[in-house]
mmCIF file of C-alpha atoms and ligand atoms in Angstrom:
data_model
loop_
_atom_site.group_PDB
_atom_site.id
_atom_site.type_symbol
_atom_site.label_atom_id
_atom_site.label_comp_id
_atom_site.label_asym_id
_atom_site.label_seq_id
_atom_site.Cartn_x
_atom_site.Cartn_y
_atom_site.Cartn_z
ATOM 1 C CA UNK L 136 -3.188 -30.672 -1.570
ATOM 2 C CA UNK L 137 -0.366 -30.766 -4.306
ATOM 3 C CA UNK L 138 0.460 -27.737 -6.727
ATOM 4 C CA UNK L 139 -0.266 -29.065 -10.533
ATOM 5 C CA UNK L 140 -0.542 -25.773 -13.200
ATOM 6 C CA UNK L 141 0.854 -22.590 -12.404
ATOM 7 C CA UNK L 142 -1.937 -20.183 -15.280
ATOM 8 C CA UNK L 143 -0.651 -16.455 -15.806
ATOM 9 C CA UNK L 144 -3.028 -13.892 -17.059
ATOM 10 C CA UNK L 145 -2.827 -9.859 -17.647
ATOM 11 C CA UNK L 146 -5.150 -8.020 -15.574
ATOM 12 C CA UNK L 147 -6.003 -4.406 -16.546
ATOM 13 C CA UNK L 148 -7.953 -1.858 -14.510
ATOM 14 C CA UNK L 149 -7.839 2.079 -15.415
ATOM 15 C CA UNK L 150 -6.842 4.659 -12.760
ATOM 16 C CA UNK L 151 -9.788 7.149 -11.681
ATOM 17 C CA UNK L 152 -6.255 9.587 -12.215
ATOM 18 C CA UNK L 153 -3.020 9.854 -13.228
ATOM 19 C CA UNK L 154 -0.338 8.685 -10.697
ATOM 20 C CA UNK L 155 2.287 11.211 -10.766
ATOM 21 C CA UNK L 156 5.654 11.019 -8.510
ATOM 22 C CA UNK L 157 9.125 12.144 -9.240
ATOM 23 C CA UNK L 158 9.520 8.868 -11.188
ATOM 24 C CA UNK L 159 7.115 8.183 -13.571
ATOM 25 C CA UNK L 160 3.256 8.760 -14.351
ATOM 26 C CA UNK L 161 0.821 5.765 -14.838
ATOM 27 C CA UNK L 162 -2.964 5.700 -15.414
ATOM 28 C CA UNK L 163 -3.475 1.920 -15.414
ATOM 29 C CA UNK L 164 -2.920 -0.909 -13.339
ATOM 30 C CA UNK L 165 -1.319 -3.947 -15.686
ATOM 31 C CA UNK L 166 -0.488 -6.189 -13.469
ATOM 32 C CA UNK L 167 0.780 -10.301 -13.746
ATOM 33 C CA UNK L 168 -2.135 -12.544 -11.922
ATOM 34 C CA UNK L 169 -0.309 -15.640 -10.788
ATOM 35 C CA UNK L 170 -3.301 -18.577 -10.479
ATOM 36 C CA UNK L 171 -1.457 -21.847 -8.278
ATOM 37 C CA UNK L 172 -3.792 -24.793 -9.238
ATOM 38 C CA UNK L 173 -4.169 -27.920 -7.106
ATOM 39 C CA UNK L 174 -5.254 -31.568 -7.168
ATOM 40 C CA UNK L 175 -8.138 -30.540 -4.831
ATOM 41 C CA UNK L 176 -9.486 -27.748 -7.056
ATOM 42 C CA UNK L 177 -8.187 -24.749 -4.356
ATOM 43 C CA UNK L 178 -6.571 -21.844 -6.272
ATOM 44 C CA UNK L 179 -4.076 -19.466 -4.841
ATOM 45 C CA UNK L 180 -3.987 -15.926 -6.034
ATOM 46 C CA UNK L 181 -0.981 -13.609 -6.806
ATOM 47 C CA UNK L 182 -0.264 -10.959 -8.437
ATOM 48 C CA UNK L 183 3.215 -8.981 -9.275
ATOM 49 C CA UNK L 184 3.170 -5.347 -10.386
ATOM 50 C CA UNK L 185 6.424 -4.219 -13.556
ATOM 51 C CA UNK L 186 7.787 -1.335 -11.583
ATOM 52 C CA UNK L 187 10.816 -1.287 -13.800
ATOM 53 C CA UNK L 188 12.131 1.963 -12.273
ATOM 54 C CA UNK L 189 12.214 0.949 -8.584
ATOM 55 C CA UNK L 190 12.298 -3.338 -8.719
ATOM 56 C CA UNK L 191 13.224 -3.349 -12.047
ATOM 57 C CA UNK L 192 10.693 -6.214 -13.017
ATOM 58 C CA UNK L 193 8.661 -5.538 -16.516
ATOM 59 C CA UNK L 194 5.764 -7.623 -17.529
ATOM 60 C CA UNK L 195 8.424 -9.953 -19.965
ATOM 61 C CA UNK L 196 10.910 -10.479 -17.151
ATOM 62 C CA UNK L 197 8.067 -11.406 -14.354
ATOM 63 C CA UNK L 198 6.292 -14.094 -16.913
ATOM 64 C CA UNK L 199 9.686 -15.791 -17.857
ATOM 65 C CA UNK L 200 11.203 -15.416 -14.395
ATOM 66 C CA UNK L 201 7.760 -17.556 -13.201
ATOM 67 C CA UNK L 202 7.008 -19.842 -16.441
ATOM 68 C CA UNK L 203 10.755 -20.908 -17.035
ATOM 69 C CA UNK L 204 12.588 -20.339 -13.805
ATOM 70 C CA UNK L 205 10.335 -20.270 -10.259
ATOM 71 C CA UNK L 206 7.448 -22.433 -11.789
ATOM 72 C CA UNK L 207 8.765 -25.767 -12.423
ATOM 73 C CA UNK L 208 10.268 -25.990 -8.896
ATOM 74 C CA UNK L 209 7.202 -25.934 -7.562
ATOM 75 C CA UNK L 210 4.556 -28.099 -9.556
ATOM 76 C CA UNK L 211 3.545 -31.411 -7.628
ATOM 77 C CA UNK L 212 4.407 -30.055 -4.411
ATOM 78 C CA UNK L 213 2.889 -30.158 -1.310
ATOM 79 C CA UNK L 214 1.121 -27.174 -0.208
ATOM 80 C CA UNK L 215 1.755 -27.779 3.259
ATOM 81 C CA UNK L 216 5.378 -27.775 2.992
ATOM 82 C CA UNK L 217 5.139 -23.669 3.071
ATOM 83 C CA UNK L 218 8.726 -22.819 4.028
ATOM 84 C CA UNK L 219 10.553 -24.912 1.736
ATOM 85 C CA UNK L 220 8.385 -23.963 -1.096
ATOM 86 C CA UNK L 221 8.796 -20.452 -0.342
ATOM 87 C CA UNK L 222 12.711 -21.200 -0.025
ATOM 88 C CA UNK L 223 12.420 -22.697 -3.622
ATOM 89 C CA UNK L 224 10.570 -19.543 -4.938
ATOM 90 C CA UNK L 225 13.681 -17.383 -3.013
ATOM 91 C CA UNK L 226 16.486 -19.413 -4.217
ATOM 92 C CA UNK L 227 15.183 -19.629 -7.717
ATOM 93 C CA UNK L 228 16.898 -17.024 -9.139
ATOM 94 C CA UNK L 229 18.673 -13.304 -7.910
ATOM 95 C CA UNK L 230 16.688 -10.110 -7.366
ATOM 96 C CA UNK L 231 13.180 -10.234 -9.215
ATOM 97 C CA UNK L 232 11.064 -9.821 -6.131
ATOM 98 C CA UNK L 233 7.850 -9.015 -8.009
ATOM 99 C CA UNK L 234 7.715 -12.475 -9.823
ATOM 100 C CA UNK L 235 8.827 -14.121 -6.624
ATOM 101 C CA UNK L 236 6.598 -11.870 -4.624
ATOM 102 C CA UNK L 237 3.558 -13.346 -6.602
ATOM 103 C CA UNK L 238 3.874 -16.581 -6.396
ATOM 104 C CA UNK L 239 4.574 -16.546 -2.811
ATOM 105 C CA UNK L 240 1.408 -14.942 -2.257
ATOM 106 C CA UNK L 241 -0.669 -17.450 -3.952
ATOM 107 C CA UNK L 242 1.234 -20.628 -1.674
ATOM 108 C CA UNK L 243 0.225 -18.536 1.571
ATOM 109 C CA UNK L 244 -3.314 -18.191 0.116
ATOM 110 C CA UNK L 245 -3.218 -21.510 -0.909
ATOM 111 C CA UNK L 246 -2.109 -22.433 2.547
ATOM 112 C CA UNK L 247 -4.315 -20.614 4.496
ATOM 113 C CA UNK L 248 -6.915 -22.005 2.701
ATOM 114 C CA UNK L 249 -5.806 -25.842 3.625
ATOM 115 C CA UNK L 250 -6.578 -24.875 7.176
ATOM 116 C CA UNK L 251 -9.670 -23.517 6.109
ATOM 117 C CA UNK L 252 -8.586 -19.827 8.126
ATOM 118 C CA UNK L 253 -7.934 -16.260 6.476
ATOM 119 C CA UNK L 254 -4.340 -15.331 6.003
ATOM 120 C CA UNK L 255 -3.891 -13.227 9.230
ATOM 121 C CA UNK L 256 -5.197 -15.691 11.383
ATOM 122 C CA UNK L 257 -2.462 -18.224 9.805
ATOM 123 C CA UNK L 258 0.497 -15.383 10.100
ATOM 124 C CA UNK L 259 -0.615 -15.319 14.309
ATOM 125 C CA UNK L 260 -3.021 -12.229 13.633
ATOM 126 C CA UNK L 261 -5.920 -12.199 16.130
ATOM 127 C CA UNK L 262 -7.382 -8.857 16.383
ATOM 128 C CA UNK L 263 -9.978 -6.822 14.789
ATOM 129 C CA UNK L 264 -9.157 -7.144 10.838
ATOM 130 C CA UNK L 265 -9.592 -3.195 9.879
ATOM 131 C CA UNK L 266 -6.897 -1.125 8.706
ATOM 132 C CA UNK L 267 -7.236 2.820 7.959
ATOM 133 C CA UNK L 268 -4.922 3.803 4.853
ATOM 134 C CA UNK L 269 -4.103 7.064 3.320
ATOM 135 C CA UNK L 270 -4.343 7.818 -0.020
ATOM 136 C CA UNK L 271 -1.549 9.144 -2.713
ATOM 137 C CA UNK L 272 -1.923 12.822 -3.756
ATOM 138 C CA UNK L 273 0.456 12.977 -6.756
ATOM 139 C CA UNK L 274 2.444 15.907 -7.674
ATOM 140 C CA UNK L 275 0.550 18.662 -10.377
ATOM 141 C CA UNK L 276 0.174 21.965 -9.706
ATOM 142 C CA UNK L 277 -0.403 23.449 -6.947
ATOM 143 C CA UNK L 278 -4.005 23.957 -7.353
ATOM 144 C CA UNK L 279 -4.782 20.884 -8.417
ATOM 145 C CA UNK L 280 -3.129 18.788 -5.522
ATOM 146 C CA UNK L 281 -4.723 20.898 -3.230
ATOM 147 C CA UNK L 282 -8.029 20.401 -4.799
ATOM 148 C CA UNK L 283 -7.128 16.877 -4.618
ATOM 149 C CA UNK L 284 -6.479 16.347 -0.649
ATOM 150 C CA UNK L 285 -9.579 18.508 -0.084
ATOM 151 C CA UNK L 286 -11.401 15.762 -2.494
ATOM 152 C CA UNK L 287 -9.303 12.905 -0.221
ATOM 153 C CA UNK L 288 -10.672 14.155 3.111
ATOM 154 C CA UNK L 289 -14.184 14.714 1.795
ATOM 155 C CA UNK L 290 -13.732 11.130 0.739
ATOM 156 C CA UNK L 291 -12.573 10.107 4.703
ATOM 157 C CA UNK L 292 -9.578 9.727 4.261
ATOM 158 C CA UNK L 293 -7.611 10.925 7.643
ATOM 159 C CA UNK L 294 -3.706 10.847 5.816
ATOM 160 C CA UNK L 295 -2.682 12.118 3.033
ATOM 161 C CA UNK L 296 0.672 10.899 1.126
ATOM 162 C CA UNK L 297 1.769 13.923 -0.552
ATOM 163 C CA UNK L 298 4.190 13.458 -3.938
ATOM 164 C CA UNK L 299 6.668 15.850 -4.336
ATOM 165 C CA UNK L 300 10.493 15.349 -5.400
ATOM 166 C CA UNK L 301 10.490 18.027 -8.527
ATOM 167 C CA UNK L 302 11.730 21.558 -8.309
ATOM 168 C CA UNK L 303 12.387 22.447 -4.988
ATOM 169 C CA UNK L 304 11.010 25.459 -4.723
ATOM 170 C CA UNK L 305 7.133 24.686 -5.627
ATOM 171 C CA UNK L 306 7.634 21.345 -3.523
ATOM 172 C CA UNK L 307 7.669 23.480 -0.322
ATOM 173 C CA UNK L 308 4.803 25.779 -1.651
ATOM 174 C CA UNK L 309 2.626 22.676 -2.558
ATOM 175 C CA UNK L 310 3.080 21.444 1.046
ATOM 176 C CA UNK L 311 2.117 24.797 2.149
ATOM 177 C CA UNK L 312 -0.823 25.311 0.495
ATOM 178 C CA UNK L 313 -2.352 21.913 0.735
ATOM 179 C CA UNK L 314 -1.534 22.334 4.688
ATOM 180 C CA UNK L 315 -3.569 25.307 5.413
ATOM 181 C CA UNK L 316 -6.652 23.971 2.653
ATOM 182 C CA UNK L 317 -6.756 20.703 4.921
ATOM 183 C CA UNK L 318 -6.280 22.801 7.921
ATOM 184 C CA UNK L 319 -5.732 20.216 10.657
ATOM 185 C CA UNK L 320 -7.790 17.291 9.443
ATOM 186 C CA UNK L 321 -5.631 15.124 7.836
ATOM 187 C CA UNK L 322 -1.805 13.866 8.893
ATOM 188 C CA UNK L 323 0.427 14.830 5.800
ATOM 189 C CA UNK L 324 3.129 12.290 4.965
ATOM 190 C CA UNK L 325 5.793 13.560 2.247
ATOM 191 C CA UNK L 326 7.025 10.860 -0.564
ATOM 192 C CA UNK L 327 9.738 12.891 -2.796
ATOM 193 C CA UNK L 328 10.491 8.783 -4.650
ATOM 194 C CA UNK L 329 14.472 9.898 -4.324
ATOM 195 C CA UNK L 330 14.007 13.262 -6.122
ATOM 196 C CA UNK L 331 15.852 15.644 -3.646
ATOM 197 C CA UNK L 332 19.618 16.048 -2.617
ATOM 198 C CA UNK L 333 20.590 15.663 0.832
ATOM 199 C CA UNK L 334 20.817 19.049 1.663
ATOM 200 C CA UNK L 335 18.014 20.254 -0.267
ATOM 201 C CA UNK L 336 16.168 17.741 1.400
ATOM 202 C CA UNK L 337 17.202 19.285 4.475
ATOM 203 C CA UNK L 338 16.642 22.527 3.453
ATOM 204 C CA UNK L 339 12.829 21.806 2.281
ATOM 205 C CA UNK L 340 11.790 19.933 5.813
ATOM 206 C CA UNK L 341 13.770 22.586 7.763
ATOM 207 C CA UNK L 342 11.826 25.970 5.963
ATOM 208 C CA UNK L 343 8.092 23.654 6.705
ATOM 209 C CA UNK L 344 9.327 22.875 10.314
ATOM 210 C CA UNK L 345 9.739 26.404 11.037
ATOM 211 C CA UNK L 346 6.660 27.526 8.879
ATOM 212 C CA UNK L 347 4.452 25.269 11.422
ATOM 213 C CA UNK L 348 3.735 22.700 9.072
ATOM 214 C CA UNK L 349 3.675 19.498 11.357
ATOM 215 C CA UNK L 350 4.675 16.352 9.131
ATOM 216 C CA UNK L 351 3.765 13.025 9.553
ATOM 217 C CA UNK L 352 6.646 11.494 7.856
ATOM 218 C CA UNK L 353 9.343 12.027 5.222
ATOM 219 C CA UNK L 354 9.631 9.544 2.384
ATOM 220 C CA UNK L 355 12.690 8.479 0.506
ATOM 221 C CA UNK L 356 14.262 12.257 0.543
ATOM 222 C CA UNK L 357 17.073 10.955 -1.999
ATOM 223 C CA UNK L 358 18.561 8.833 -4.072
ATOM 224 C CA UNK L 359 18.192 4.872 -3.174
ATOM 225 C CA UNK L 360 21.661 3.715 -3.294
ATOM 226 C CA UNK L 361 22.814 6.936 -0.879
ATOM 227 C CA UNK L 362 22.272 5.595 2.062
ATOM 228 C CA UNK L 363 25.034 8.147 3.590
ATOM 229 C CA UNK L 364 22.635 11.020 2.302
ATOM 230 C CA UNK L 365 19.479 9.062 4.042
ATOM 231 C CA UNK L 366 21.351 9.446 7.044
ATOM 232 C CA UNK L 367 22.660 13.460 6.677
ATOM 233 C CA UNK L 368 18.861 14.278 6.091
ATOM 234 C CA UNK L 369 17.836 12.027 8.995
ATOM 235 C CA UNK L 370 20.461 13.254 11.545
ATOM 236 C CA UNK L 371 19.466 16.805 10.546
ATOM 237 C CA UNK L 372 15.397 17.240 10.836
ATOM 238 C CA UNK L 373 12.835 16.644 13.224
ATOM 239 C CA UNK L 374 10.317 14.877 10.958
ATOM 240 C CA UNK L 375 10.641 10.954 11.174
ATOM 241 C CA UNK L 376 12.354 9.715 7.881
ATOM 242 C CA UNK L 377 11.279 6.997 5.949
ATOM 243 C CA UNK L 378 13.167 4.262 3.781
ATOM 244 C CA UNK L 379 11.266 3.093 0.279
ATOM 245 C CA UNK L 380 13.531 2.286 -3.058
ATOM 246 C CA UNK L 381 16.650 2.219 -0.452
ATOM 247 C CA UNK L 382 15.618 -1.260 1.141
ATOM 248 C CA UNK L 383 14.284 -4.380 -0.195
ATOM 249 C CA UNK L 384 14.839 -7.368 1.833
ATOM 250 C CA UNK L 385 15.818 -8.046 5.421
ATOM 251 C CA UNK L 386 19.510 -7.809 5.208
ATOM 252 C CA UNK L 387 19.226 -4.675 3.885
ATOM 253 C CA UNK L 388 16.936 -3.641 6.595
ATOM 254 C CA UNK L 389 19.797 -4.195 9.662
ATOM 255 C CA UNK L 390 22.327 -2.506 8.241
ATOM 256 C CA UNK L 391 19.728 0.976 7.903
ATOM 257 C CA UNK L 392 18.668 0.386 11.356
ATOM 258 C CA UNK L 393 22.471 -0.127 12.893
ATOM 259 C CA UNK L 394 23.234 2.947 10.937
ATOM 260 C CA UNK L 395 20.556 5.028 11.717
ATOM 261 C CA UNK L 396 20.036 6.285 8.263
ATOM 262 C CA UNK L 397 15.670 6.294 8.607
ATOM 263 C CA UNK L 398 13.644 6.398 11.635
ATOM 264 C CA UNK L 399 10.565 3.826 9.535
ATOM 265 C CA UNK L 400 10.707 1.414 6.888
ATOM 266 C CA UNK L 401 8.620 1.109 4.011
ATOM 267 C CA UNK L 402 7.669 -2.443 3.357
ATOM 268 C CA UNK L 403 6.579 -3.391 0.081
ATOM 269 C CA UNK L 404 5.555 -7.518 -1.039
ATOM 270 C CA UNK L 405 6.666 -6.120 -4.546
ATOM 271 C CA UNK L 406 10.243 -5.536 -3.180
ATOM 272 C CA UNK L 407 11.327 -7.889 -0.716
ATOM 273 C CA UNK L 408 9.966 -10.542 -2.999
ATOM 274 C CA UNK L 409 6.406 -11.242 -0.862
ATOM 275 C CA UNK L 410 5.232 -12.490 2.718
ATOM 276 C CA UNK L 411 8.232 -14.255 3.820
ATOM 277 C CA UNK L 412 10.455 -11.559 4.184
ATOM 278 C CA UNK L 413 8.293 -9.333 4.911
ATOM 279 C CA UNK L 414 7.211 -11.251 8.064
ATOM 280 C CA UNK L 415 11.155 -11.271 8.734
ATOM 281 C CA UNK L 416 11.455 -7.115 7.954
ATOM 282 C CA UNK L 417 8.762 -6.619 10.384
ATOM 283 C CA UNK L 418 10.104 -8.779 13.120
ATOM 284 C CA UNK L 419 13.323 -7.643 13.049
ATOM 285 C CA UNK L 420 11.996 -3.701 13.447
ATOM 286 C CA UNK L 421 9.885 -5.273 16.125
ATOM 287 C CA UNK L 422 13.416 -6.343 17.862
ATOM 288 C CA UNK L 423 14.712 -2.319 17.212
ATOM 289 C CA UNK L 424 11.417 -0.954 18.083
ATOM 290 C CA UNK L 425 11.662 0.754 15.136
ATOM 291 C CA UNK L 426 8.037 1.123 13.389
ATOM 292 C CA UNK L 427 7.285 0.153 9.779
ATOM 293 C CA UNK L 428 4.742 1.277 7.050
ATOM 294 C CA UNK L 429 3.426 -1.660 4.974
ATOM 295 C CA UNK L 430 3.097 0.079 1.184
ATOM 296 C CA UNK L 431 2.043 -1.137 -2.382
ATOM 297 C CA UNK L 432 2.969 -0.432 -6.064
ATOM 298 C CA UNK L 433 0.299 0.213 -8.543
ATOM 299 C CA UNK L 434 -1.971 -3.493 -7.428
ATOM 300 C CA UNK L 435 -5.037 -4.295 -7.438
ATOM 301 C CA UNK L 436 -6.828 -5.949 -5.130
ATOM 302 C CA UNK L 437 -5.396 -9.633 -5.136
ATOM 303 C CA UNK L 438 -1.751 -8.517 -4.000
ATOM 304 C CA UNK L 439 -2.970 -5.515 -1.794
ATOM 305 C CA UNK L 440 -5.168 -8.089 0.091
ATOM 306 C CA UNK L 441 -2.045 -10.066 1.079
ATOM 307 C CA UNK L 442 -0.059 -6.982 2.395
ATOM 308 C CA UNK L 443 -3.800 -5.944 4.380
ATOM 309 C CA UNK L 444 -3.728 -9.427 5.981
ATOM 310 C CA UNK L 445 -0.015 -9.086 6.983
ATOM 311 C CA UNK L 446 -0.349 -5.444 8.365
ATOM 312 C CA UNK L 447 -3.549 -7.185 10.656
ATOM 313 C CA UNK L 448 -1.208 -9.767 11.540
ATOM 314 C CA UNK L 449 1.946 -7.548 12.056
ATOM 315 C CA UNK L 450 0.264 -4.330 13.392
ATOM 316 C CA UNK L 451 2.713 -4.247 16.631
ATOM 317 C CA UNK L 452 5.477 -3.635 13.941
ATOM 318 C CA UNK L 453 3.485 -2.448 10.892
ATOM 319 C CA UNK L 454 1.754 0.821 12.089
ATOM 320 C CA UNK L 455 1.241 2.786 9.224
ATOM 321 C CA UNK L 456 -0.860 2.055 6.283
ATOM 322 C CA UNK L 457 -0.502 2.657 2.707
ATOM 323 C CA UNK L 458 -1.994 0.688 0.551
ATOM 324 C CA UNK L 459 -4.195 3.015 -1.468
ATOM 325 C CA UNK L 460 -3.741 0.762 -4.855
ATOM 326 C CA UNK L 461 -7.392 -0.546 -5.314
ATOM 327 C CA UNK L 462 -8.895 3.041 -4.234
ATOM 328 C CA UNK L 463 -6.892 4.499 -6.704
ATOM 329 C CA UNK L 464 -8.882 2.032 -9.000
ATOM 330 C CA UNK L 465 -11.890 2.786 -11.172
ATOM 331 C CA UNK L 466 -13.512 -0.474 -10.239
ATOM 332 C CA UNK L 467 -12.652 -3.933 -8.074
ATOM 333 C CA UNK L 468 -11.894 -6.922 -10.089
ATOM 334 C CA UNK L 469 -11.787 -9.364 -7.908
ATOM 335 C CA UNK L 470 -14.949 -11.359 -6.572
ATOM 336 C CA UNK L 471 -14.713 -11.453 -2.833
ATOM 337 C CA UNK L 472 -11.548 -11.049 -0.618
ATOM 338 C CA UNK L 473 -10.994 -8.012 1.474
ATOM 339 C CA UNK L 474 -13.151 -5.201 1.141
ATOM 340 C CA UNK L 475 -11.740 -1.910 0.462
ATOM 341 C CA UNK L 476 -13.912 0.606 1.616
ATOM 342 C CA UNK L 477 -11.780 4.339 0.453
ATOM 343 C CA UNK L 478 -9.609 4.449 3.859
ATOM 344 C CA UNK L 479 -11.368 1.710 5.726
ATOM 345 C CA UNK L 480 -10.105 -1.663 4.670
ATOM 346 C CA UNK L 481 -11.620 -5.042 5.934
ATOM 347 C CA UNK L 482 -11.247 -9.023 5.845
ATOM 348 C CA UNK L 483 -13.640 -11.434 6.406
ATOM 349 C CA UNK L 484 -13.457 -14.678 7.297
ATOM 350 C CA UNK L 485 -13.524 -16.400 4.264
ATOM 351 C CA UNK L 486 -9.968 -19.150 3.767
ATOM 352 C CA UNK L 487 -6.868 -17.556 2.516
ATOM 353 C CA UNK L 488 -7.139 -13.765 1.034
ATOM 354 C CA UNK L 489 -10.814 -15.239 0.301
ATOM 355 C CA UNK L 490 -10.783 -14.576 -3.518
ATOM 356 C CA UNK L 491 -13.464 -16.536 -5.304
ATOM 357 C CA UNK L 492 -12.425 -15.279 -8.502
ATOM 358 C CA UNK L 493 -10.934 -11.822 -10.934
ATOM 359 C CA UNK L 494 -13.094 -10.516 -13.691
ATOM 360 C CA UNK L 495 -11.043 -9.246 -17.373
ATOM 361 C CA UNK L 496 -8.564 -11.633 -16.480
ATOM 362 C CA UNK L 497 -6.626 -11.874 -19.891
ATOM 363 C CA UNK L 498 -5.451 -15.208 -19.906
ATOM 364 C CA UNK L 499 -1.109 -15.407 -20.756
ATOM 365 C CA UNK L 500 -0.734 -18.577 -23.368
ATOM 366 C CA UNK L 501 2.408 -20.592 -22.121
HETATM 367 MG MG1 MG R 159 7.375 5.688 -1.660
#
C-alpha cells in the first residue's frame, strides 16, 4: 500500500452553543480534513483544528504547512513504514502540531487498516473499547452555567468541565452555585485556560476547599509559559493540578514532572503534533505514575476518534476523558467510525478509526 494524493477539504459543523473559556468564544467547528490516498484505494482520515491562541496553527498555516512542506515527503511511500513516515511528518518543519497532528492520524488509520484491525488494537489496546467523557460547561453567567450542568447531567453525563478564568470573584460563586444545583452527581473539574495569577489561583481553590466543594481537578490555573507559577499553585492546594497550554510534546512533559509543577497532564493530538508523541507522553507518565487526561480542541469526529482509540489503548496512563468535541456538535459528519453516544463513547471493529466517509466536506483546490 503506497501513499499517492494527499486531498484537503474544509469541514464545517455548527455548535448546539457557544464555547466560551477565558480565551476565546467559538460556535463552529472549521476544521482541515486531511484525506491520505493509496494505490489500493484505502483512505486515511485526519483532521487538524486552527487554535491560533493556544497551538498557534490557523486554517492558512495548517494547508501550506501540509500542501508545500509535510506532503511531498510523504507521497509514494510505503504505508507500512509507520515510524519513519511519522519521523518525516515530525522533522518536516518546527512547531505546527495541528498540521502534523493530522496527517499523522490519517498514516495510523491508514495503517491500521493494512492489518485489517481498529486503531487500538494496533497501539496494544485489548480491552473493552468504551470511554465515559465529560462535557465542557463554558463560562456565562451564573445562571446560565448552572442551568447548563443541570442540562449535562440530565443528559448522563457523570463530569462536568467547568470554564472559568474571568473575574475572580464570580469564578468562585459560579463553582458554588453549580456545586450545590448538581448536588453530588457529577465530579466537577475546573479549566480557568491560563486566566488566573498564581496566588489568585490559590486563593480561589483554597476559599472552595474550605467551602466543601470537593474538586475533581484544576486546569491550567495560569499563564502557559509560568511554569514557576504552575508549581506555587500546585505546592499550595489540595486539588490535583492539571497541565494544558503549558505542555506540548514529550520533552516538555519530563521537565513538569521532575519539577513537580502539575499533578496530571492534559494530552491533546492537536498539540503534541498527533499519536506518536502522544503514545510517548503517556508512557513516560506511565514510568512517573503520574496520570494523564487525553483532551481535544474544537474536532469533530475524525480527529476525536483517534484520541478515543488511543485513550482505549493507553487507559493505564490515560484515565481521564475529555473529549466532548463531537457532543458539543449539532450533528455527526462522518459515516461510521466511533460512535459517540453524549458521555458514552464506543469503537467497533471496523479497520483503522473505521471511517467510511465525511458528509459537507468542502473540497481545498491545490
Ligand atoms: Mg484546557
Amino acid at each position: 500500500m503506497k501513499i499517492t494524493e494527499i486531498r484537503l477539504g474544509m469541514l464545517r459543523v455548527p455548535l448546539k452553543t457557544p464555547f466560551k473559556t477565558a480565551l476565546r468564544t467559538v460556535d463552529t467547528v472549521e476544521d482541515i480534513v486531511v484525506e491520505v490516498h493509496t494505490d489500493s484505494g484505502h483512505v486515511g482520515y485526519g483532521e487538524a483544528a486552527p487554535t491560533a491562541v493556544i497551538t498557534g496553527d490557523t486554517h492558512g498555516s495548517i494547508i501550506e504547512a501540509i500542501r508545500r512542506v509535510i506532503g511531498p515527503r510523504l507521497i509514494g511511500r510505503e504505508v507500512a513504514d509507520l515510524n519513519r513516515n511519522v519521523a518525516l511528518v515530525q522533522s518536516a518543519m518546527e512547531r505546527n502540531t495541528s498540521a502534523k497532528a493530522a496527517v499523522e492520524i490519517a498514516l495510523y488509520d491508514l495503517f491500521a487498516q493494512l492489518y485489517g484491525a481498529p486503531l487500538y488494537r494496533v497501539l496494544g489496546g485489548g480491552g473493552d473499547p468504551v470511554v465515559t467523557t465529560d462535557i465542557t460547561i463554558s463560562v456565562d453567567y451564573i445562571d446560565k452555567m448552572v442551568a447548563d450542568s443541570l442540562a449535562a447531567v440530565e443528559r448522563g453525563f457523570e463530569s462536568l468541565k467547568i470554564k472559568v478564568g474571568k473575574d475572580i470573584g464570580v469564578d468562585i460563586e459560579r463553582v458554588k452555585a453549580i456545586h450545590s444545583a448538581v448536588d453530588g452527581r457529577a465530579l466537577l473539574r475546573l479549566d480557568a485556560n491560563q486566566g488566573w495569577t498564581p496566588k489568585q489561583a490559590v486563593r480561589a481553590v483554597s476559599t472552595l476547599e474550605d467551602a466543601g466543594v470537593a474538586l475533581e481537578l484544576l486546569e491550567q490555573p495560569v499563564h502557559a509559559r509560568d511554569i514557576e507559577g504552575l508549581k506555587y499553585v500546585t505546592e499550595r492546594v489540595l486539588t490535583p493540578v492539571m497541565a494544558d497550554e503549558s505542555v506540548f510534546g514529550p520533552a516538555e512533559v519530563i521537565d513538569l514532572i521532575q519539577r513537580r509543577a502539575a499533578d496530571i497532564i492534559n494530552i491533546k493530538l492537536m498539540k503534541t503534533g498527533g499519536i506518536s508523541n502522544a503514545v510517548r507522553i503517556a508512557d513516560i507518565a506511565a514510568v512517573y505514575g503520574v496520570e494523564c487526561m487525553i483532551g481535544c480542541m474544537i474536532e469533530s469526529s475524525i480527529s476525536v476518534a483517534a484520541a478515543v482509540h488511543l485513550a482505549i489503548a493507553k487507559g493505564g496512563a490515560i484515565t481521564k476523558v475529555d473529549l466532548d468535541g463531537p457532543s458539543l456538535c449539532r450533528f455527526n459528519p462522518v459515516d461510521g467510525g466511533v460512535e459517540f453516544n453524549e458521555s458514552e463513547i464506543s469503537v467497533g471493529d471496523a479497520p483503522g478509526l473505521g471511517i467510511r466517509g465525511i458528509r459537507g466536506l468542502e473540497a481545498i483546490p491545490a
